[in-house]
Amino acid sequence: MPRGFAPPPRPWLAGHRGVDLAASPGAEVYAAGEGTIGYAGRLAGRGVVTVLHRSGLRTTYLPVRPTVRRGQTVGVGDVIGVLEDVPGHCAATCLHWGLLRGRAYLDPLLLLGHGQVRLLPLRPTTPPPSSPPPGVQP
């Protein structure tokens, strides 16, 4: 993996909103999960495929020459395109894989059980009233 997930501190700042996976030009690209193709075509000079998943997540893949069309359903591991050799993003050919929930970018490695998990602390709560020991009447 030449480059990992490095989200910007603010949505409008520069960052790396996905992961780069090393691969050879012409390599098949597979859907990470079942869903419906939301976009398959050229965008900013690169081929892009977006899969909309029932969970509300979206996965993105680029630069990819799509072999699917918008509205088509795909399953886990279905071929959705082939990797294009588009200079400028990576030193060597790579697949940029992204994951979004709404407009928020997430680490796509979380789908594989990897990635950085950030847990927030729970707010202190008042403990429930204690119950008397068994056999003792309140």
PDB file of C-alpha atoms in Angstrom:
ATOM      1  CA  MET A   1       0.000   0.000   0.000  1.00  0.00           C
ATOM      2  CA  PRO A   2       1.973   3.014  -1.241  1.00  0.00           C
ATOM      3  CA  ARG A   3      -0.184   5.551   0.596  1.00  0.00           C
ATOM      4  CA  GLY A   4      -2.634   5.225   3.470  1.00  0.00           C
ATOM      5  CA  PHE A   5      -5.651   7.161   4.650  1.00  0.00           C
ATOM      6  CA  ALA A   6      -4.727  10.679   5.826  1.00  0.00           C
ATOM      7  CA  PRO A   7      -7.886  12.773   6.119  1.00  0.00           C
ATOM      8  CA  PRO A   8      -7.523  16.539   6.305  1.00  0.00           C
ATOM      9  CA  PRO A   9      -8.159  18.282   9.634  1.00  0.00           C
ATOM     10  CA  ARG A  10     -10.966  20.266   7.956  1.00  0.00           C
ATOM     11  CA  PRO A  11     -13.108  19.095   5.003  1.00  0.00           C
ATOM     12  CA  TRP A  12     -11.866  21.863   2.703  1.00  0.00           C
ATOM     13  CA  LEU A  13      -8.133  21.262   3.323  1.00  0.00           C
ATOM     14  CA  ALA A  14      -5.769  18.976   1.439  1.00  0.00           C
ATOM     15  CA  GLY A  15      -5.450  15.355   2.543  1.00  0.00           C
ATOM     16  CA  HIS A  16      -5.606  11.804   1.261  1.00  0.00           C
ATOM     17  CA  ARG A  17      -9.219  10.661   1.435  1.00  0.00           C
ATOM     18  CA  GLY A  18      -8.668   6.976   0.736  1.00  0.00           C
ATOM     19  CA  VAL A  19      -5.880   4.439   0.305  1.00  0.00           C
ATOM     20  CA  ASP A  20      -3.671   3.659  -2.672  1.00  0.00           C
ATOM     21  CA  LEU A  21      -3.214  -0.004  -3.526  1.00  0.00           C
ATOM     22  CA  ALA A  22      -0.308  -1.007  -5.762  1.00  0.00           C
ATOM     23  CA  ALA A  23      -1.383  -2.828  -8.920  1.00  0.00           C
ATOM     24  CA  SER A  24      -0.436  -3.191 -12.566  1.00  0.00           C
ATOM     25  CA  PRO A  25      -2.197  -1.373 -15.403  1.00  0.00           C
ATOM     26  CA  GLY A  26      -4.981  -3.564 -16.775  1.00  0.00           C
ATOM     27  CA  ALA A  27      -5.522  -5.370 -13.455  1.00  0.00           C
ATOM     28  CA  GLU A  28      -9.146  -6.194 -12.733  1.00  0.00           C
ATOM     29  CA  VAL A  29     -10.816  -4.107 -10.020  1.00  0.00           C
ATOM     30  CA  TYR A  30     -13.389  -5.805  -7.784  1.00  0.00           C
ATOM     31  CA  ALA A  31     -16.321  -4.448  -5.786  1.00  0.00           C
ATOM     32  CA  ALA A  32     -15.622  -4.454  -2.047  1.00  0.00           C
ATOM     33  CA  GLY A  33     -19.275  -5.148  -1.286  1.00  0.00           C
ATOM     34  CA  GLU A  34     -22.646  -5.663  -2.888  1.00  0.00           C
ATOM     35  CA  GLY A  35     -24.510  -2.624  -4.092  1.00  0.00           C
ATOM     36  CA  THR A  36     -25.611  -0.565  -7.065  1.00  0.00           C
ATOM     37  CA  ILE A  37     -23.326   1.340  -9.400  1.00  0.00           C
ATOM     38  CA  GLY A  38     -23.900   5.030  -8.711  1.00  0.00           C
ATOM     39  CA  TYR A  39     -21.367   6.326 -11.238  1.00  0.00           C
ATOM     40  CA  ALA A  40     -19.203   4.724 -13.915  1.00  0.00           C
ATOM     41  CA  GLY A  41     -17.390   7.050 -16.299  1.00  0.00           C
ATOM     42  CA  ARG A  42     -14.780   9.763 -16.732  1.00  0.00           C
ATOM     43  CA  LEU A  43     -14.352  12.472 -14.138  1.00  0.00           C
ATOM     44  CA  ALA A  44     -11.524  15.023 -14.201  1.00  0.00           C
ATOM     45  CA  GLY A  45      -9.697  12.987 -16.842  1.00  0.00           C
ATOM     46  CA  ARG A  46      -9.841   9.685 -14.953  1.00  0.00           C
ATOM     47  CA  GLY A  47     -12.152   6.728 -14.964  1.00  0.00           C
ATOM     48  CA  VAL A  48     -14.189   6.458 -11.761  1.00  0.00           C
ATOM     49  CA  VAL A  49     -16.580   3.826 -10.422  1.00  0.00           C
ATOM     50  CA  THR A  50     -18.763   4.426  -7.365  1.00  0.00           C
ATOM     51  CA  VAL A  51     -20.704   1.638  -5.640  1.00  0.00           C
ATOM     52  CA  LEU A  52     -23.670   2.571  -3.422  1.00  0.00           C
ATOM     53  CA  HIS A  53     -24.103   0.054  -0.620  1.00  0.00           C
ATOM     54  CA  ARG A  54     -27.357  -0.653   1.254  1.00  0.00           C
ATOM     55  CA  SER A  55     -25.728   0.357   4.530  1.00  0.00           C
ATOM     56  CA  GLY A  56     -25.511   3.930   3.253  1.00  0.00           C
ATOM     57  CA  LEU A  57     -21.783   3.656   2.538  1.00  0.00           C
ATOM     58  CA  ARG A  58     -20.199   4.458  -0.850  1.00  0.00           C
ATOM     59  CA  THR A  59     -16.975   3.009  -2.167  1.00  0.00           C
ATOM     60  CA  THR A  60     -15.019   4.745  -4.920  1.00  0.00           C
ATOM     61  CA  TYR A  61     -12.392   3.346  -7.252  1.00  0.00           C
ATOM     62  CA  LEU A  62     -10.052   5.279  -9.590  1.00  0.00           C
ATOM     63  CA  PRO A  63      -8.455   5.421 -12.127  1.00  0.00           C
ATOM     64  CA  VAL A  64     -10.605   2.628 -13.517  1.00  0.00           C
ATOM     65  CA  ARG A  65     -11.958   1.928 -16.985  1.00  0.00           C
ATOM     66  CA  PRO A  66     -15.467   0.784 -16.005  1.00  0.00           C
ATOM     67  CA  THR A  67     -16.913  -2.508 -17.217  1.00  0.00           C
ATOM     68  CA  VAL A  68     -20.194  -1.728 -15.421  1.00  0.00           C
ATOM     69  CA  ARG A  69     -22.902   0.865 -15.980  1.00  0.00           C
ATOM     70  CA  ARG A  70     -24.880   3.165 -13.697  1.00  0.00           C
ATOM     71  CA  GLY A  71     -27.789   1.374 -12.006  1.00  0.00           C
ATOM     72  CA  GLN A  72     -26.257  -2.096 -12.384  1.00  0.00           C
ATOM     73  CA  THR A  73     -26.179  -4.263  -9.253  1.00  0.00           C
ATOM     74  CA  VAL A  74     -22.916  -5.899  -8.227  1.00  0.00           C
ATOM     75  CA  GLY A  75     -21.930  -8.460  -5.628  1.00  0.00           C
ATOM     76  CA  VAL A  76     -18.867  -8.782  -3.437  1.00  0.00           C
ATOM     77  CA  GLY A  77     -15.876  -9.492  -5.662  1.00  0.00           C
ATOM     78  CA  ASP A  78     -17.598  -8.715  -8.979  1.00  0.00           C
ATOM     79  CA  VAL A  79     -15.303  -7.125 -11.555  1.00  0.00           C
ATOM     80  CA  ILE A  80     -16.247  -3.457 -11.971  1.00  0.00           C
ATOM     81  CA  GLY A  81     -13.416  -2.343 -14.257  1.00  0.00           C
ATOM     82  CA  VAL A  82      -9.736  -2.470 -15.076  1.00  0.00           C
ATOM     83  CA  LEU A  83      -7.006  -0.276 -13.665  1.00  0.00           C
ATOM     84  CA  GLU A  84      -5.871   2.528 -15.963  1.00  0.00           C
ATOM     85  CA  ASP A  85      -2.327   3.847 -16.164  1.00  0.00           C
ATOM     86  CA  VAL A  86      -2.895   7.537 -15.401  1.00  0.00           C
ATOM     87  CA  PRO A  87       0.252   9.384 -14.359  1.00  0.00           C
ATOM     88  CA  GLY A  88       0.230  11.986 -11.641  1.00  0.00           C
ATOM     89  CA  HIS A  89      -1.319  10.424  -8.550  1.00  0.00           C
ATOM     90  CA  CYS A  90       1.169   7.709  -7.596  1.00  0.00           C
ATOM     91  CA  ALA A  91       4.807   7.176  -8.519  1.00  0.00           C
ATOM     92  CA  ALA A  92       3.742   3.786  -9.916  1.00  0.00           C
ATOM     93  CA  THR A  93       0.304   2.658 -11.078  1.00  0.00           C
ATOM     94  CA  CYS A  94      -2.104   2.262  -8.178  1.00  0.00           C
ATOM     95  CA  LEU A  95      -5.793   1.993  -7.379  1.00  0.00           C
ATOM     96  CA  HIS A  96      -7.188   4.788  -5.225  1.00  0.00           C
ATOM     97  CA  TRP A  97      -9.925   3.258  -3.059  1.00  0.00           C
ATOM     98  CA  GLY A  98     -12.225   5.514  -1.073  1.00  0.00           C
ATOM     99  CA  LEU A  99     -15.067   5.075   1.414  1.00  0.00           C
ATOM    100  CA  LEU A 100     -17.734   7.617   2.329  1.00  0.00           C
ATOM    101  CA  ARG A 101     -20.692   7.827   4.682  1.00  0.00           C
ATOM    102  CA  GLY A 102     -22.687  10.802   3.491  1.00  0.00           C
ATOM    103  CA  ARG A 103     -20.072  13.471   2.846  1.00  0.00           C
ATOM    104  CA  ALA A 104     -17.612  12.121   5.441  1.00  0.00           C
ATOM    105  CA  TYR A 105     -14.598  10.175   4.215  1.00  0.00           C
ATOM    106  CA  LEU A 106     -13.687   7.051   6.176  1.00  0.00           C
ATOM    107  CA  ASP A 107     -10.711   4.704   6.031  1.00  0.00           C
ATOM    108  CA  PRO A 108     -11.678   1.972   3.525  1.00  0.00           C
ATOM    109  CA  LEU A 109      -9.426  -0.495   5.351  1.00  0.00           C
ATOM    110  CA  LEU A 110     -12.126  -0.578   8.043  1.00  0.00           C
ATOM    111  CA  LEU A 111     -14.138  -2.724   5.589  1.00  0.00           C
ATOM    112  CA  LEU A 112     -11.385  -5.329   5.861  1.00  0.00           C
ATOM    113  CA  GLY A 113     -11.167  -5.178   9.651  1.00  0.00           C
ATOM    114  CA  HIS A 114      -8.106  -2.909   9.497  1.00  0.00           C
ATOM    115  CA  GLY A 115      -7.662   0.833   9.630  1.00  0.00           C
ATOM    116  CA  GLN A 116      -7.600   3.275  12.461  1.00  0.00           C
ATOM    117  CA  VAL A 117     -10.550   3.154  14.832  1.00  0.00           C
ATOM    118  CA  ARG A 118     -11.240   6.184  17.005  1.00  0.00           C
ATOM    119  CA  LEU A 119     -13.477   5.646  19.991  1.00  0.00           C
ATOM    120  CA  LEU A 120     -14.957   8.549  21.883  1.00  0.00           C
ATOM    121  CA  PRO A 121     -15.275   8.370  25.664  1.00  0.00           C
ATOM    122  CA  LEU A 122     -18.718   7.780  27.113  1.00  0.00           C
ATOM    123  CA  ARG A 123     -20.203  10.528  29.201  1.00  0.00           C
ATOM    124  CA  PRO A 124     -20.369   9.639  32.880  1.00  0.00           C
ATOM    125  CA  THR A 125     -23.744   8.254  33.809  1.00  0.00           C
ATOM    126  CA  THR A 126     -25.323   7.798  37.172  1.00  0.00           C
ATOM    127  CA  PRO A 127     -25.203   4.160  38.195  1.00  0.00           C
ATOM    128  CA  PRO A 128     -28.528   2.348  38.352  1.00  0.00           C
ATOM    129  CA  PRO A 129     -29.986   1.971  41.836  1.00  0.00           C
ATOM    130  CA  SER A 130     -28.555  -1.072  43.537  1.00  0.00           C
ATOM    131  CA  SER A 131     -30.900  -3.926  44.184  1.00  0.00           C
ATOM    132  CA  PRO A 132     -30.953  -5.754  47.478  1.00  0.00           C
ATOM    133  CA  PRO A 133     -29.158  -9.087  47.699  1.00  0.00           C
ATOM    134  CA  PRO A 134     -31.237 -12.182  46.906  1.00  0.00           C
ATOM    135  CA  GLY A 135     -33.582 -13.154  49.690  1.00  0.00           C
ATOM    136  CA  VAL A 136     -33.633  -9.645  51.246  1.00  0.00           C
ATOM    137  CA  GLN A 137     -36.910  -7.730  51.083  1.00  0.00           C
ATOM    138  CA  PRO A 138     -36.658  -3.990  50.345  1.00  0.00           C
TER     139      PRO A 138
END
